[in-house]
C-alpha positions as a Markdown table, in Angstrom:
| # | Residue | x | y | z |
|---|---|---|---|---|
| 1 | Unk | 108.9 | 116.1 | 69.0 |
| 2 | Unk | 105.8 | 116.5 | 71.1 |
| 3 | Unk | 104.3 | 113.3 | 69.7 |
| 4 | Unk | 107.5 | 111.4 | 70.8 |
| 5 | Unk | 107.1 | 112.6 | 74.4 |
| 6 | Unk | 103.5 | 111.6 | 74.4 |
| 7 | Unk | 104.4 | 108.1 | 73.0 |
| 8 | Unk | 107.2 | 107.7 | 75.6 |
| 9 | Unk | 104.7 | 108.7 | 78.4 |
| 10 | Unk | 102.2 | 106.2 | 77.2 |
| 11 | Unk | 104.9 | 103.5 | 77.0 |
| 12 | Unk | 106.1 | 104.2 | 80.6 |
| 13 | Unk | 102.5 | 104.1 | 81.9 |
| 14 | Unk | 102.0 | 100.7 | 80.1 |
| 15 | Unk | 105.2 | 99.4 | 81.5 |
| 16 | Unk | 104.3 | 100.5 | 85.0 |
| 17 | Unk | 100.9 | 98.8 | 84.9 |
| 18 | Unk | 102.3 | 95.7 | 83.3 |
| 19 | Unk | 105.0 | 95.2 | 86.0 |
| 20 | Unk | 102.6 | 96.0 | 88.9 |
| 21 | Unk | 104.4 | 99.1 | 90.0 |
| 22 | Unk | 102.1 | 101.5 | 91.9 |
| 23 | Unk | 102.8 | 104.7 | 93.6 |
| 24 | Unk | 103.3 | 104.8 | 97.4 |
| 25 | Unk | 100.2 | 105.8 | 99.3 |
| 26 | Unk | 100.3 | 108.0 | 102.4 |
| 27 | Unk | 98.6 | 106.3 | 105.3 |
| 28 | Unk | 95.9 | 108.6 | 106.7 |
| 29 | Unk | 92.5 | 108.1 | 108.3 |
| 30 | Unk | 91.9 | 104.3 | 107.9 |
| 31 | Unk | 88.4 | 103.2 | 107.5 |
| 32 | Unk | 89.2 | 99.5 | 107.1 |
| 33 | Unk | 92.1 | 97.1 | 107.1 |
| 34 | Unk | 92.1 | 93.4 | 106.2 |
| 35 | Unk | 95.2 | 91.2 | 106.6 |
| 36 | Unk | 95.3 | 87.5 | 105.8 |
| 37 | Unk | 98.2 | 85.1 | 105.8 |
| 38 | Unk | 98.7 | 81.3 | 105.6 |
| 39 | Unk | 100.9 | 79.4 | 107.9 |
| 40 | Unk | 100.8 | 76.0 | 106.2 |
| 41 | Unk | 98.6 | 73.7 | 104.1 |
| 42 | Unk | 96.4 | 72.0 | 106.7 |
| 43 | Unk | 92.9 | 73.0 | 107.4 |
| 44 | Unk | 92.6 | 76.3 | 109.4 |
| 45 | Unk | 96.3 | 77.1 | 108.8 |
| 46 | Unk | 95.4 | 80.6 | 108.0 |
| 47 | Unk | 95.2 | 83.8 | 110.1 |
| 48 | Unk | 92.8 | 86.6 | 109.3 |
| 49 | Unk | 92.4 | 90.0 | 110.9 |
| 50 | Unk | 90.1 | 93.0 | 110.0 |
| 51 | Unk | 89.2 | 96.2 | 111.6 |
| 52 | Unk | 86.5 | 98.4 | 110.2 |
| 53 | Unk | 85.1 | 101.8 | 111.1 |
| 54 | Unk | 81.3 | 102.1 | 110.5 |
| 55 | Unk | 79.0 | 104.7 | 112.0 |
| 56 | Unk | 81.8 | 105.7 | 114.5 |
| 57 | Unk | 82.3 | 102.2 | 115.8 |
| 58 | Unk | 85.4 | 100.1 | 115.3 |
| 59 | Unk | 84.7 | 96.4 | 114.9 |
| 60 | Unk | 87.5 | 93.8 | 114.8 |
| 61 | Unk | 87.2 | 90.3 | 113.4 |
| 62 | Unk | 90.0 | 88.0 | 114.5 |
| 63 | Unk | 90.5 | 84.5 | 113.2 |
| 64 | Unk | 93.7 | 82.9 | 114.6 |
| 65 | Unk | 95.5 | 79.8 | 113.3 |
| 66 | Unk | 93.8 | 76.5 | 114.1 |
| 67 | Unk | 90.4 | 78.2 | 114.6 |
| 68 | Unk | 87.5 | 77.6 | 112.1 |
| 69 | Unk | 86.5 | 80.7 | 110.1 |
| 70 | Unk | 83.0 | 80.5 | 111.5 |
| 71 | Unk | 84.5 | 80.7 | 115.0 |
| 72 | Unk | 86.3 | 84.0 | 114.5 |
| 73 | Unk | 85.9 | 86.6 | 117.2 |
| 74 | Unk | 84.0 | 89.7 | 116.3 |
| 75 | Unk | 84.1 | 92.5 | 118.8 |
| 76 | Unk | 83.9 | 96.2 | 119.2 |
| 77 | Unk | 87.2 | 97.9 | 120.1 |
| 78 | Unk | 88.1 | 101.5 | 120.9 |
| 79 | Unk | 89.9 | 103.9 | 118.6 |
| 80 | Unk | 93.2 | 103.2 | 120.4 |
| 81 | Unk | 93.5 | 100.0 | 118.5 |
| 82 | Unk | 93.3 | 101.8 | 115.1 |
| 83 | Unk | 95.8 | 104.4 | 116.3 |
| 84 | Unk | 98.3 | 101.6 | 117.3 |
| 85 | Unk | 97.8 | 99.8 | 113.9 |
| 86 | Unk | 98.2 | 103.1 | 112.0 |
| 87 | Unk | 101.5 | 103.8 | 113.8 |
| 88 | Unk | 102.8 | 100.3 | 113.0 |
| 89 | Unk | 101.9 | 100.7 | 109.4 |
| 90 | Unk | 103.6 | 104.2 | 109.1 |
| 91 | Unk | 106.7 | 103.1 | 111.0 |
| 92 | Unk | 107.2 | 100.1 | 108.6 |
| 93 | Unk | 106.4 | 102.2 | 105.5 |
| 94 | Unk | 103.5 | 100.0 | 104.4 |
| 95 | Unk | 102.4 | 102.7 | 102.0 |
| 96 | Unk | 105.2 | 101.6 | 99.8 |
| 97 | Unk | 103.7 | 98.1 | 99.6 |
| 98 | Unk | 100.9 | 99.4 | 97.4 |
| 99 | Unk | 100.8 | 97.3 | 94.2 |
| 100 | Unk | 103.1 | 94.6 | 95.6 |
| 101 | Unk | 102.0 | 91.3 | 93.9 |
| 102 | Unk | 104.8 | 88.8 | 93.7 |
| 103 | Unk | 104.9 | 85.0 | 93.7 |
| 104 | Unk | 107.6 | 82.3 | 93.8 |
| 105 | Unk | 106.1 | 79.8 | 91.4 |
| 106 | Unk | 108.8 | 77.2 | 92.2 |
| 107 | Unk | 107.3 | 76.6 | 95.7 |
| 108 | Unk | 104.3 | 74.3 | 95.7 |
| 109 | Unk | 103.3 | 74.3 | 99.4 |
| 110 | Unk | 104.3 | 77.7 | 100.6 |
| 111 | Unk | 102.8 | 80.6 | 102.5 |
| 112 | Unk | 101.0 | 83.7 | 101.2 |
| 113 | Unk | 99.5 | 87.0 | 102.4 |
| 114 | Unk | 97.1 | 89.7 | 101.3 |
| 115 | Unk | 96.6 | 93.2 | 102.7 |
| 116 | Unk | 93.9 | 95.7 | 101.9 |
| 117 | Unk | 93.7 | 99.1 | 103.5 |
| 118 | Unk | 91.0 | 101.7 | 102.7 |
| 119 | Unk | 91.1 | 105.4 | 103.9 |
| 120 | Unk | 88.5 | 108.2 | 104.2 |
| 121 | Unk | 90.1 | 110.1 | 101.3 |
| 122 | Unk | 89.4 | 107.1 | 99.0 |
| 123 | Unk | 93.1 | 106.1 | 98.8 |
| 124 | Unk | 93.8 | 102.4 | 99.3 |
| 125 | Unk | 96.7 | 100.1 | 99.6 |
| 126 | Unk | 96.6 | 96.6 | 98.2 |
| 127 | Unk | 99.4 | 94.0 | 98.4 |
| 128 | Unk | 99.8 | 90.3 | 98.2 |
| 129 | Unk | 102.4 | 87.6 | 97.8 |
| 130 | Unk | 103.2 | 83.9 | 97.7 |
| 131 | Unk | 106.6 | 83.1 | 99.1 |
| 132 | Unk | 107.6 | 86.7 | 98.4 |
| 133 | Unk | 107.4 | 89.5 | 100.9 |
| 134 | Unk | 107.7 | 93.3 | 100.8 |
| 135 | Unk | 110.2 | 95.2 | 103.0 |
| 136 | Unk | 109.3 | 95.0 | 106.7 |
| 137 | Unk | 106.7 | 92.2 | 106.2 |
| 138 | Unk | 107.8 | 90.2 | 109.3 |
| 139 | Unk | 107.6 | 93.3 | 111.5 |
| 140 | Unk | 104.1 | 94.2 | 110.3 |
| 141 | Unk | 102.8 | 90.6 | 110.5 |
| 142 | Unk | 104.3 | 90.2 | 114.0 |
| 143 | Unk | 102.9 | 93.6 | 115.1 |
| 144 | Unk | 99.4 | 92.9 | 113.8 |
| 145 | Unk | 99.6 | 89.4 | 115.5 |
| 146 | Unk | 100.5 | 91.1 | 118.8 |
| 147 | Unk | 97.7 | 93.7 | 118.6 |
| 148 | Unk | 94.9 | 91.4 | 117.4 |
| 149 | Unk | 95.9 | 88.4 | 119.5 |
| 150 | Unk | 95.9 | 90.5 | 122.7 |
| 151 | Unk | 92.3 | 91.4 | 122.0 |
| 152 | Unk | 91.5 | 87.8 | 121.1 |
| 153 | Unk | 93.1 | 86.4 | 124.3 |
| 154 | Unk | 91.3 | 88.9 | 126.5 |
| 155 | Unk | 87.9 | 88.3 | 124.9 |
| 156 | Unk | 87.7 | 84.8 | 123.2 |
| 157 | Unk | 85.7 | 83.2 | 126.0 |
| 158 | Unk | 83.4 | 86.1 | 126.8 |
| 159 | Unk | 79.9 | 85.1 | 125.9 |
| 160 | Unk | 78.7 | 88.7 | 125.5 |
| 161 | Unk | 80.5 | 89.5 | 122.2 |
| 162 | Unk | 78.9 | 90.8 | 119.1 |
């Protein structure tokens, strides 16, 4: 009987890893977040945001649509930006996105996204999709656009950036 329970447990673990199910992760002290999404198939039709904490300093890298990757804005920001992002992620239950990896293979020229979040306690959240989106995706994308583009618009033409 004990052997059967062990076999059932192993079977469930294999099924879970095969279908990409991962446990929800509690969002705590974020050390880095990277969010990337595409908006079309033309050159520079991608958006990329990152925010990293290193040596007590938060650095944002912002690459809006229609801007070359090498022209991304890299700038120091205060902790309030991370607090705002953390609240957005918690409100929209992004911890449940962990392990989301879905694609619609019937669409040839669609949009995609990827998200990676790392925390001080070594937990992480990784998600991605192609023409498939987790719950609250639009709210999170729009919220991150708002946060990062405000920084970009206030600083893009300042010559004294990192």
